[in-house]
XYZ file of C-alpha atoms in Angstrom:
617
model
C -10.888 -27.930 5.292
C -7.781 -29.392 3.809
C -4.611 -29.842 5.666
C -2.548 -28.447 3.309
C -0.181 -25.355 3.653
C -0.646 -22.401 0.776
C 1.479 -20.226 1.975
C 3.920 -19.442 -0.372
C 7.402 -18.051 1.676
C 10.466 -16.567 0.160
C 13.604 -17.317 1.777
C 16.876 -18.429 1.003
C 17.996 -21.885 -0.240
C 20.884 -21.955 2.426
C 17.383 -21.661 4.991
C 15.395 -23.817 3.198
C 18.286 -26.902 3.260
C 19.230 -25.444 7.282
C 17.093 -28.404 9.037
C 17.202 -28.309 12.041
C 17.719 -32.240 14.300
C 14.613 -34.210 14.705
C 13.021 -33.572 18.114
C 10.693 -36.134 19.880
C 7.280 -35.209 20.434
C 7.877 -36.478 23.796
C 7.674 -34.186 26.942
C 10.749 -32.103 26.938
C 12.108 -29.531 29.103
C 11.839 -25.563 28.083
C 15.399 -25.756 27.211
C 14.844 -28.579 24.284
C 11.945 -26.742 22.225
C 14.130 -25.949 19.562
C 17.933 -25.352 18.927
C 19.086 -22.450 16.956
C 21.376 -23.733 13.496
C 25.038 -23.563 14.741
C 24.576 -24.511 17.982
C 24.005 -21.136 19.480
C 21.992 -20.704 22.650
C 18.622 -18.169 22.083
C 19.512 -14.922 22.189
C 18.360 -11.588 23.429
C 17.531 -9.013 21.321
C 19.709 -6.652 23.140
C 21.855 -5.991 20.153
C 19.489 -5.420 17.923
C 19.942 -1.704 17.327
C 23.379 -1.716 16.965
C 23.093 -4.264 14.038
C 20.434 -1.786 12.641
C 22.969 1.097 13.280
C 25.376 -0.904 11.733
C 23.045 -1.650 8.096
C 22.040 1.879 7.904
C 18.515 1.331 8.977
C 18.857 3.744 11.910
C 21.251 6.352 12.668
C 22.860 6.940 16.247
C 20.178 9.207 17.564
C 17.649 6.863 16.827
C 19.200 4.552 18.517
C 19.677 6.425 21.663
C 16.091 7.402 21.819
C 15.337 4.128 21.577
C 17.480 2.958 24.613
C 16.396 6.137 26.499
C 12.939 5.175 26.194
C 13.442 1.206 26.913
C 15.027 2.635 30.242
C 12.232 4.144 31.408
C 9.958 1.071 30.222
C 12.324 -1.788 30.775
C 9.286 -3.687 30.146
C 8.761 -2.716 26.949
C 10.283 -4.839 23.878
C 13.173 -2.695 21.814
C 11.203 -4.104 18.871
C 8.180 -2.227 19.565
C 9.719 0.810 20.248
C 11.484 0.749 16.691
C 8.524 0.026 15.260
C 6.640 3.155 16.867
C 9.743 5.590 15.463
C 8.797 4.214 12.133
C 11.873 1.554 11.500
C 10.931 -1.159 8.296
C 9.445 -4.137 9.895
C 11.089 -6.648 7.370
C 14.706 -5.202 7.981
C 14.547 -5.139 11.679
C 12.969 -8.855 11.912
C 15.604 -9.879 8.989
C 18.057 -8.468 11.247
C 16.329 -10.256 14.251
C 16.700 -13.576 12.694
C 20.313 -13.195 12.149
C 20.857 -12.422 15.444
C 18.899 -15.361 16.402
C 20.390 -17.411 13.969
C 16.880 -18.108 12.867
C 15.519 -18.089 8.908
C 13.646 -14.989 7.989
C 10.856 -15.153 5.491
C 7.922 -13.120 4.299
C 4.776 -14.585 4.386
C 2.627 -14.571 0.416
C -0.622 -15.963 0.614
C -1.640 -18.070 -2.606
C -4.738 -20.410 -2.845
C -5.001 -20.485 0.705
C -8.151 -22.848 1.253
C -7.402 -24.110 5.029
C -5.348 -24.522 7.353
C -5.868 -27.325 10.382
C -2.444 -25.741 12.200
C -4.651 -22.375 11.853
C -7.808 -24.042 13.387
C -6.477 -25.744 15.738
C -4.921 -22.456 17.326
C -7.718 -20.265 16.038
C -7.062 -16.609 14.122
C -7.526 -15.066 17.821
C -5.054 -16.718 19.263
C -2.928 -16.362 16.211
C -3.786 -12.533 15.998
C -2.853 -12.095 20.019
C 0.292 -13.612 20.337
C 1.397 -12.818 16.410
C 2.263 -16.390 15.352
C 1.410 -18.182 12.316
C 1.954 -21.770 10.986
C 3.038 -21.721 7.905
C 3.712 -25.360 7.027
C 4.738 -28.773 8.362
C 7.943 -30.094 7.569
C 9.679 -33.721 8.631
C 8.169 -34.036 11.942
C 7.692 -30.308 13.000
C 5.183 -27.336 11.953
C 7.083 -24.314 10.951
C 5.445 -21.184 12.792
C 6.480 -17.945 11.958
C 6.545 -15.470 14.849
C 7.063 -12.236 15.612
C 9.165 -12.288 18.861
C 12.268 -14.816 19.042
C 13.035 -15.161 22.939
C 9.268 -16.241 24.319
C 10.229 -19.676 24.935
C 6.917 -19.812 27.437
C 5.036 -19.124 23.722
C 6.548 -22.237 22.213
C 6.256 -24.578 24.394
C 2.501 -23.521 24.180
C 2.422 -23.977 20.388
C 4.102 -27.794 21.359
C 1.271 -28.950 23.265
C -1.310 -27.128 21.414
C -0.198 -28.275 17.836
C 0.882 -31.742 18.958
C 3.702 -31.586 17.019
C 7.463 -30.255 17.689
C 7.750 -26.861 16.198
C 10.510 -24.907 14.330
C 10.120 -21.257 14.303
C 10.960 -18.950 11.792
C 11.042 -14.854 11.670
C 8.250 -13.322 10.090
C 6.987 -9.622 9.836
C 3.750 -8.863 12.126
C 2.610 -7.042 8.895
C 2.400 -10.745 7.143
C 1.231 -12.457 9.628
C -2.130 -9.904 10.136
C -2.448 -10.000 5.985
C -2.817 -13.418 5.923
C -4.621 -14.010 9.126
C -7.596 -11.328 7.204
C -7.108 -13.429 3.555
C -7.885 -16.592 5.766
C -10.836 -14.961 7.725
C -12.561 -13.232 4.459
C -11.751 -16.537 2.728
C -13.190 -18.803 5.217
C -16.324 -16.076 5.264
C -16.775 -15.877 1.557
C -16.880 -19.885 1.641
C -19.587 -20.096 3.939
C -21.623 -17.334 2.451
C -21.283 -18.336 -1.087
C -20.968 -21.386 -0.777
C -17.478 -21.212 -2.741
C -15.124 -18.338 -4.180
C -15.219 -19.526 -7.727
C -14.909 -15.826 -9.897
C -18.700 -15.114 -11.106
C -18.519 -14.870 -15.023
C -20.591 -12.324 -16.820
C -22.761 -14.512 -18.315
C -24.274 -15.989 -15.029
C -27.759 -14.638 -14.178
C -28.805 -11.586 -11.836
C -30.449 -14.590 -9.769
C -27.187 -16.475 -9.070
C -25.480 -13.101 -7.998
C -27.964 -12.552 -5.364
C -27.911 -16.052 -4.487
C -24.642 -15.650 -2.802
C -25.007 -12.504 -1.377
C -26.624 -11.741 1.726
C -27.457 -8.183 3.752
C -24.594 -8.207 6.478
C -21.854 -9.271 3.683
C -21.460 -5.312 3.815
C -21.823 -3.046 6.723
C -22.193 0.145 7.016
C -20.319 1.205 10.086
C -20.779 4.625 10.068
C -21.511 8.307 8.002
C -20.541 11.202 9.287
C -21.622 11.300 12.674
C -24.521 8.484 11.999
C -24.113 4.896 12.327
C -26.873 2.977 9.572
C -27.688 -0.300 9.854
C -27.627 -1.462 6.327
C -30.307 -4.407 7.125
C -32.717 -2.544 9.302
C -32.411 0.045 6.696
C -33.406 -1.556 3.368
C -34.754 -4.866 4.349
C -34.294 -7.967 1.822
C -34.275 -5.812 -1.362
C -32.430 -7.525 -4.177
C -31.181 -4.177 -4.941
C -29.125 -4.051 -1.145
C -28.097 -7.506 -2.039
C -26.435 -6.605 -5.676
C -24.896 -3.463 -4.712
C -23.705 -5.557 -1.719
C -22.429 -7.998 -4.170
C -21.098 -5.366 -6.099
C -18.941 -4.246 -3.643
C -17.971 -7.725 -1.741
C -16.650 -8.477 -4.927
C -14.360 -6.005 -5.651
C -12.551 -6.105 -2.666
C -12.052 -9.246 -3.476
C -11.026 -8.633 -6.847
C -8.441 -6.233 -5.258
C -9.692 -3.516 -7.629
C -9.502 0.552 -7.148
C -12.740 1.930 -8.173
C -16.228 0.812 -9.342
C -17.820 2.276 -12.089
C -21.666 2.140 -12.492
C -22.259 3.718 -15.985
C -26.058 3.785 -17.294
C -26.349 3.365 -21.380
C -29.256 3.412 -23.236
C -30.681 -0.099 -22.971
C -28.075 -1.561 -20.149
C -26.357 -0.620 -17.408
C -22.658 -1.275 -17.869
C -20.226 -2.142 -14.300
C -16.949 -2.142 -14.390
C -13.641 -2.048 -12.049
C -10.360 -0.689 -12.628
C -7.827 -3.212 -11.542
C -3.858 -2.400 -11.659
C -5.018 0.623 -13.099
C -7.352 -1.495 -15.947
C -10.728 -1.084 -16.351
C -12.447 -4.626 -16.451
C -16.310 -5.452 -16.955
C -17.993 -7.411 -14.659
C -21.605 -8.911 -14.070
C -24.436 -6.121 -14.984
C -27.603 -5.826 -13.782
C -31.137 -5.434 -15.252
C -31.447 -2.289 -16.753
C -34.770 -1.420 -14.999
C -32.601 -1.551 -11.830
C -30.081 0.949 -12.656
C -32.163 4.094 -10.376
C -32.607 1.630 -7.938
C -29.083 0.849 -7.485
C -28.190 4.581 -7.684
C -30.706 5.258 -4.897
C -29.471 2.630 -2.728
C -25.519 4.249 -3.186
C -27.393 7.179 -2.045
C -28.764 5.892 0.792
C -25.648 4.064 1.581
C -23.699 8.189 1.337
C -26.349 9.852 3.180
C -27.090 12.215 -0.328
C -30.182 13.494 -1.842
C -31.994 10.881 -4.001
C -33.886 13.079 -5.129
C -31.562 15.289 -6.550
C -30.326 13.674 -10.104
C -29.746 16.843 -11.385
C -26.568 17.964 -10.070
C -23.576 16.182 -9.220
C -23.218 15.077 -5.015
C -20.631 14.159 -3.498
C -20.583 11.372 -0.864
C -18.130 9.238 1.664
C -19.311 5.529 3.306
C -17.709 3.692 6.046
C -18.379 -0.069 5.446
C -16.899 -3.426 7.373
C -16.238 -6.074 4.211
C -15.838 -9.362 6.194
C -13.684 -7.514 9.422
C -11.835 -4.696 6.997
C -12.581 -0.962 7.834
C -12.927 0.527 4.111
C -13.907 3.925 3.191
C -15.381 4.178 -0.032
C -15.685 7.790 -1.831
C -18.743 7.926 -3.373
C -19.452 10.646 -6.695
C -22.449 11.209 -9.080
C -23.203 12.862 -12.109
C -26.010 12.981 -14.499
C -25.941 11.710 -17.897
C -27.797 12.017 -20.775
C -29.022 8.045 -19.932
C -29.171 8.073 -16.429
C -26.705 9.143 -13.475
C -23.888 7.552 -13.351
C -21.511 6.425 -10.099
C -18.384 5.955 -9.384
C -16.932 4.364 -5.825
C -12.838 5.014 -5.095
C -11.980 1.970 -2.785
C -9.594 2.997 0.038
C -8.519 0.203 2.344
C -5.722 1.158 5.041
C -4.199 -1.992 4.038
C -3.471 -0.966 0.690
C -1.107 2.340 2.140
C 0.491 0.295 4.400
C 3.305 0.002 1.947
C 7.666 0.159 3.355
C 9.219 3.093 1.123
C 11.819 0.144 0.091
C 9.310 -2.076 -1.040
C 7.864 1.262 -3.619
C 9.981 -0.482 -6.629
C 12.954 3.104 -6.393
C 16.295 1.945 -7.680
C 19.303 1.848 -5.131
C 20.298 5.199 -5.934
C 16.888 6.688 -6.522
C 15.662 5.463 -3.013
C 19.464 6.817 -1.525
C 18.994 9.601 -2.994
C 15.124 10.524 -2.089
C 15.840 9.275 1.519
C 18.297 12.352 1.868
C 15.817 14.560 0.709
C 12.694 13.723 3.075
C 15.764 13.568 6.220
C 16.418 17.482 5.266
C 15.839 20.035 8.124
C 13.815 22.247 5.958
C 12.794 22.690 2.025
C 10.023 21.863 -0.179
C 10.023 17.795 -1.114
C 7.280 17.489 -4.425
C 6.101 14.316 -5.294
C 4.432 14.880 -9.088
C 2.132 12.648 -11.090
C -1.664 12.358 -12.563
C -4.055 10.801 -10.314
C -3.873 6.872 -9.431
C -0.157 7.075 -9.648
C 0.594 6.594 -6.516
C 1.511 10.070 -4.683
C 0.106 9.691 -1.768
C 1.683 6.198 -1.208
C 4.883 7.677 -1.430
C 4.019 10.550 0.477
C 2.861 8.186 3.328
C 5.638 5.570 3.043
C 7.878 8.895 3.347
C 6.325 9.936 6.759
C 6.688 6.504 7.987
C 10.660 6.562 7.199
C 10.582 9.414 9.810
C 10.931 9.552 13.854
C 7.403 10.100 15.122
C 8.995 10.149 18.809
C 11.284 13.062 17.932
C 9.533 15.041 15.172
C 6.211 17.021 15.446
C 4.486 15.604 11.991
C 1.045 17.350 10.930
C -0.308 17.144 7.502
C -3.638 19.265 5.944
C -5.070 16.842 3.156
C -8.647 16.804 1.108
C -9.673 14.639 2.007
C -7.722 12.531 4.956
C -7.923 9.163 3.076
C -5.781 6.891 5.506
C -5.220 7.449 9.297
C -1.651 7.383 10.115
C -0.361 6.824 13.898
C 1.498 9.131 15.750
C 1.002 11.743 13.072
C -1.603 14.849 13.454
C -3.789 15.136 10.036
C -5.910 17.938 9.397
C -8.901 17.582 7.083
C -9.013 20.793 4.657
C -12.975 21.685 4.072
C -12.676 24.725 1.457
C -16.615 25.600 2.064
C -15.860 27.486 5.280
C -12.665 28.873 4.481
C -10.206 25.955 5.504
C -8.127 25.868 2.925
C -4.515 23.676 2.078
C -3.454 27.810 2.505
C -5.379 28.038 5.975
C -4.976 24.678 7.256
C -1.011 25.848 6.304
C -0.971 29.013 8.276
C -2.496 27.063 11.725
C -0.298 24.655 11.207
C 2.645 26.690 11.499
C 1.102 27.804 15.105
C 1.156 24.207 15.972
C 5.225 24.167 16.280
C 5.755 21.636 13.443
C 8.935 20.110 12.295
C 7.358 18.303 9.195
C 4.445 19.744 7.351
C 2.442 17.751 4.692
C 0.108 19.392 2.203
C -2.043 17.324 0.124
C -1.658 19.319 -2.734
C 0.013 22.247 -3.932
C -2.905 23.907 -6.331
C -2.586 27.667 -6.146
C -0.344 30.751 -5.821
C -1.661 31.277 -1.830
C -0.587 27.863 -0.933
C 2.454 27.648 -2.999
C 3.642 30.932 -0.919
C 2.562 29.967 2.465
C 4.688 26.430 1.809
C 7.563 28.227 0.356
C 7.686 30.403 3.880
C 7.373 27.645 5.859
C 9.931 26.309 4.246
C 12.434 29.179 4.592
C 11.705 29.162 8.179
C 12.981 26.304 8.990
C 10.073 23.473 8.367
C 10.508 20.334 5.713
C 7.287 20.358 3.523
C 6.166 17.718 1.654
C 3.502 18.205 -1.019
C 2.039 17.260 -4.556
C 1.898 18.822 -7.597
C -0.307 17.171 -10.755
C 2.398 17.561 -13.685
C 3.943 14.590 -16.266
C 7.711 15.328 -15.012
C 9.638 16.462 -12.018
C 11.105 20.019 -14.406
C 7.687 20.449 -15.072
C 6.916 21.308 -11.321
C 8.993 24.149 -11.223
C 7.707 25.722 -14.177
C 4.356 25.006 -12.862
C 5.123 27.214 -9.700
C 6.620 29.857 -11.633
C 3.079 30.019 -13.771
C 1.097 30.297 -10.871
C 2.975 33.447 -9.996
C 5.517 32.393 -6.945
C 8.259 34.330 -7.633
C 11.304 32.075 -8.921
C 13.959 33.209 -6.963
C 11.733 32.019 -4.120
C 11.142 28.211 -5.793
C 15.045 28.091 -6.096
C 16.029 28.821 -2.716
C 12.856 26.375 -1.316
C 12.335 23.839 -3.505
C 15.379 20.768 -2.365
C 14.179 17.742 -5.067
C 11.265 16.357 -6.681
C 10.067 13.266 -7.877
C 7.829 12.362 -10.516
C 6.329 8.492 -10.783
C 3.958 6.586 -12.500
C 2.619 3.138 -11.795
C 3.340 -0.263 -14.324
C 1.465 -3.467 -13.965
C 3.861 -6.307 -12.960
C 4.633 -9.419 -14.899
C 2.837 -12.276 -13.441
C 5.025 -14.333 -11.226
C 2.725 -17.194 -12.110
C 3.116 -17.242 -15.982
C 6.298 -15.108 -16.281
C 7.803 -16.838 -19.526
C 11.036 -15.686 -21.572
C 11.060 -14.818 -25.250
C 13.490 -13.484 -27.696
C 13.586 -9.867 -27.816
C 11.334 -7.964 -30.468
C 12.663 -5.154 -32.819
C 10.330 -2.715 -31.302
C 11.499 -3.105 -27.945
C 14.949 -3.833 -28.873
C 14.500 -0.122 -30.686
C 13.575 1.476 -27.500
C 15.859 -0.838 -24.848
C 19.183 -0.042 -26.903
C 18.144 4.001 -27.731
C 18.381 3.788 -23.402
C 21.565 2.159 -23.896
C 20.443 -1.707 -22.653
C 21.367 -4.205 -24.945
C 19.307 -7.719 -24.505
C 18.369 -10.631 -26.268
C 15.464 -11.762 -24.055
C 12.810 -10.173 -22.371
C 10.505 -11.661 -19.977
C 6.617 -11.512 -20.532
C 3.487 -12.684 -19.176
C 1.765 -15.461 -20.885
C -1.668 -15.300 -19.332
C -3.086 -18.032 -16.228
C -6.095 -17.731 -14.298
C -4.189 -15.654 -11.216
C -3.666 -13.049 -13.810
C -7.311 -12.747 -15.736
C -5.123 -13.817 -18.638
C -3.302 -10.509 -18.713
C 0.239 -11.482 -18.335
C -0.045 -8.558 -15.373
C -0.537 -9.302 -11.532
C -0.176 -6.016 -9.231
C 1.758 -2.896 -9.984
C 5.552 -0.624 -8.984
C 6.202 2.229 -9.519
C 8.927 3.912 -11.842
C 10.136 7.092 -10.656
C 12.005 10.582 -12.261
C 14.109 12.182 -9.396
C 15.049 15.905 -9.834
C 17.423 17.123 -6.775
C 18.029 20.946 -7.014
C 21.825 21.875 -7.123
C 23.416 25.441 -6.863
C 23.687 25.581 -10.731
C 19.259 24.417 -11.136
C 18.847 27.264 -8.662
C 20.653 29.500 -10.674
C 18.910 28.585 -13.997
C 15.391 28.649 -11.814
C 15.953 32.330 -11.236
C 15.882 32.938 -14.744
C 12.759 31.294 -15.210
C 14.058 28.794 -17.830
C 11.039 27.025 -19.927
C 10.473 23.628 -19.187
C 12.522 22.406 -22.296
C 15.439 23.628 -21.964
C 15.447 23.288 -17.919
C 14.681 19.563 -18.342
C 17.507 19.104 -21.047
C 19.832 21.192 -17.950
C 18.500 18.335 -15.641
C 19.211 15.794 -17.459
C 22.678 16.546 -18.130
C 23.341 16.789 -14.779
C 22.456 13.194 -14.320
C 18.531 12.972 -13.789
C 17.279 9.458 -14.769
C 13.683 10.062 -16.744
C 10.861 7.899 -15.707
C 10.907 6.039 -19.422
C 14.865 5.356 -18.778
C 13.736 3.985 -15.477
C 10.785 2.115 -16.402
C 13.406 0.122 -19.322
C 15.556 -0.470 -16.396
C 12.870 -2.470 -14.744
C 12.228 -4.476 -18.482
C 15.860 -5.110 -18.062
C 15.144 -7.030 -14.934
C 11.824 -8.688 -15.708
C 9.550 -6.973 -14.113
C 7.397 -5.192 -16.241
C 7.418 -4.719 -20.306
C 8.528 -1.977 -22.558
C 4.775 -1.700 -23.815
C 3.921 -1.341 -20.185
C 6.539 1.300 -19.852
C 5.321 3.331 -23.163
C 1.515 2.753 -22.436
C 2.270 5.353 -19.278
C 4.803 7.431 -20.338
C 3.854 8.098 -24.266
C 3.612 11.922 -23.561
């Protein structure tokens, strides 16, 4: 292991150059642990919510509920209890740390290959008192924690580091994300012997070197629990589709695409929205594999006639995924395709989604509405139900009855009832709708909006007093009202129900790593000045090894907000068509997902091809 720190923190450089005074690693008193910059004594956290009131992160009646329910639990931390009504993590420790006159930072792991501060506390202990050290500096190891005021905790971390410590505020979110990079790091290491990126040309045999039975587990289907080793024994086959899918978690990639050709079998992953090849196996192997994802799905393998549908619940080195299995025959072979979904990934603060200030203002209003239809628009992969989730999460689960009927339920939310549509028996969005309402909600959410029945039962729920939140597949926000009206909901009905909609699509990132600056082109100078930005420079990626020589690391989204006023309801009644009602919207100040996606190129964080490559049409 090396000693080294590779945790890469952001903070500011007034923090970075706030040192605090040596303090001797000799036995001190409680009291002499650490002294807060300025002189100040440790605080409580008591006025934490009024500093949260104060930066518009809660309102008053949060607040109250939150002091009403610290009453009856005075053991409870005010902390937790925000966190359980949904309040952002990294603006209520930020605020934390100011009142603690402590640096904030969030926590990006980077290279991480060890840790001794790590090992010599162990992840456990880490993961059960929500520390982490993040790096040593002068005499001291700098441990980011989650709690300010437990003294008793650092004066622990003193005598178990050896070493003075200084701590800083960090999100708990951070801390368990790298604590899980470490552990599957650490695993990968010790199964493969090292996490060096397998190239395409390396043989079938050095794949299944590395790759052993439990490096995937199946933890359950249905209502079965399969043990993937008792199951298939040492089969190469369990060992490559193993590999297959150890290594695109890793890889951080979406979906895996198994596509048999006439004299190969061709495997790919779609990364940032990319499709990338990767290592393929024999040819001769290609049923094999298929038969094993079968297995793995609890489907017919003897079917390979008609298209099945399957779901498996595997453990990839101690992370719960759920991965959506589909096949199809082709005229070579069947082909499959797995849809990753790891909780971790949805886990995402709406203010971290990449919305402008006003956009984010602006949608925040909508989703705090009493009542009204909220659509979130978009093809698939472009992030809907992210938004839709980081929406709920924005909202008081204390105070609010929140159900939602989805198809399927892809991520289990807490504090939130979710309702898994199954059309087969009659449990429809339009079903699941109509038993909802029974349930006393306050805020509905419906996977989709895909026909005229569920359009109507939504638009009555909304009229009754319920806020409903929903998706509709269309390129623009306009386009989801004339998309109602087409179904056959009548429009003077989508007027007085429908309060805003958003439309989004995802762009890859330019990689922090390699981000370089050039002098503007005259194609994107064409496009940046017809949305009225005038630059000379333009930052692009140049291509590293971080970024597979893209220029692109991770993705944002850039978003089209339509919010209904009296004169939109007026023109919706007359059923405009979708031209001249998104000219109307326009004009009364809707920003269009291109003019928002050059706003990002503005700042440097994605590129106008980027930009055009999702929103040609």
């Amino acid at each position: 292991m090396s000693d080294d720190l590779h945790f890469d923190v952001n903070h500011t450089p007034a923090e970075r150059g706030a040192e605090n005074l040596p303090i001797s690693t000799s036995q001190v008193g409680l009291s002499d642990i650490w002294r807060p910059e300025g002189g100040t004594s440790l605080m409580t956290v008591r006025d934490l919510g009024r500093v949260l009131q104060s930066e518009g992160v809660i309102d008053a009646a949060q607040l109250q509920t939150a002091r009403a329910s610290q009453e009856k639990d005075p053991a409870r931390r005010i902390e937790d209890i925000f966190r359980e009504m949904g309040v952002s993590e990294p603006r209520m420790q930020k605020a934390l740390a100011g009142l603690s006159h402590l640096p904030f930072e969030r926590v990006e792991i980077g290279g991480i290959e060890g840790n001794k501060y790590i090992n010599k506390l162990g992840l456990k202990y880490c993961e059960d008192h929500d520390v982490l050290p993040l790096r040593f500096a002068g005499s001291r190891v700098v441990v980011g924690v989650v709690y300010v005021d437990d003294l008793i905790l650092l004066d622990e971390l003193r005598h178990k580091l050896n070493h003075s410590v200084k701590p800083v505020v960090v999100t708990r979110g951070d801390i368990t994300a790298a604590l899980d990079s470490i552990r599957g790091e650490e695993e990968a290491r010790d199964d493969t012997g090292g996490d060096e990126a397998l190239s395409s040309e390396m043989s079938m045999d050095e794949v299944l070197e590395g790759i052993d039975e439990d490096d995937v587990e199946v933890v359950e289907n249905d209502d079965d629990n399969l043990d993937l080793e008792k199951m298939a024994g040492e089969s190469p086959v369990i060992r490559y589709v193993n590999y297959l899918i150890f290594n695109a978690v890793k890889e951080g990639a979406s979906d895996i695409h198994i596509e048999p050709q006439e004299k190969k079998l061709q495997v790919r992953y779609r990364i940032d929205g990319i499709m990338y090849n990767t290592t393929s196996p024999p040819a001769q192997m290609k049923n094999a594999i298929i038969s094993r994802l079968k297995i793995m799905a609890n489907l017919d393998i003897a079917e390979r006639r008609m298209p099945q549908d399957g779901r498996i619940r595997a453990m990839v080195h101690g992370r719960k995924l759920d991965l959506r299995l589909s096949t199809l025959p082709m005229v070579s072979g069947e082909k499959a395709v797995m849809r990753i979904l790891d909780t971790r990934s949805i886990q995402v603060d709406l203010d971290d989604l990449g919305m402008s200030h006003d956009c984010l203002t602006q949608w925040k209003h909508q989703i705090a509405q009493p009542n009204g239809i909220v659509l979130v628009t978009g093809p698939t992969g472009s992030g809907k139900t992210t938004t839709l989730y980081a929406s709920l999460g924005k909202l008081d689960r204390n105070k609010l009855n929140i159900s939602t009927a989805e198809d399927p339920v892809e991520y289990h939310l807490s504090g939130i009832n979710q309702t898994q549509t199954h059309a087969s028996i009659g449990m429809t969005f339009a079903a699941a709708l109509r038993a909802l309402l029974r349930q006393d909600p306050d805020v509905i959410m419906v996977g989709e909006i895909r026909d005229k029945e569920t359009a109507t039962v939504a638009i009555e729920a909304s009229l009754t007093g319920h806020l409903v939140l929903s998706t509709l597949h269309t390129n623009d926000a306009p386009s989801a009202i004339t998309r109602l009206v087409n179904i056959g909901v009548e429009a003077y009905l989508i007027g007085s129900a429908i309060n805003g909609v958003i439309a989004q699509r995802l762009v890859r990132k330019i990689c922090n790593e390699c981000k370089t600056e050039r002098d503007i082109n005259p194609m994107e100078a064409k496009h940046l000045s017809a949305a009225g930005i005038d630059v000379d420079k333009v930052m692009y990626g140049a291509g590293c090894s971080k970024c597979r020589d893209t220029g692109y690391t991770g993705r944002l989204g850039i978003y089209e907000l339509l919010v209904i006023n009296d004169e939109l309801r007026d023109m919706i009644a007359r059923e405009p068509n979708v031209t001249e009602f998104r000219r109307q919207c326009l004009e009364f100040g809707m920003v269009s997902l291109r003019a928002d996606g050059y706003d990002k190129v503005s700042r440097g964080l994605t590129t106008v091809e980027e930009v055009l490559r999702v929103t040609e049409s």
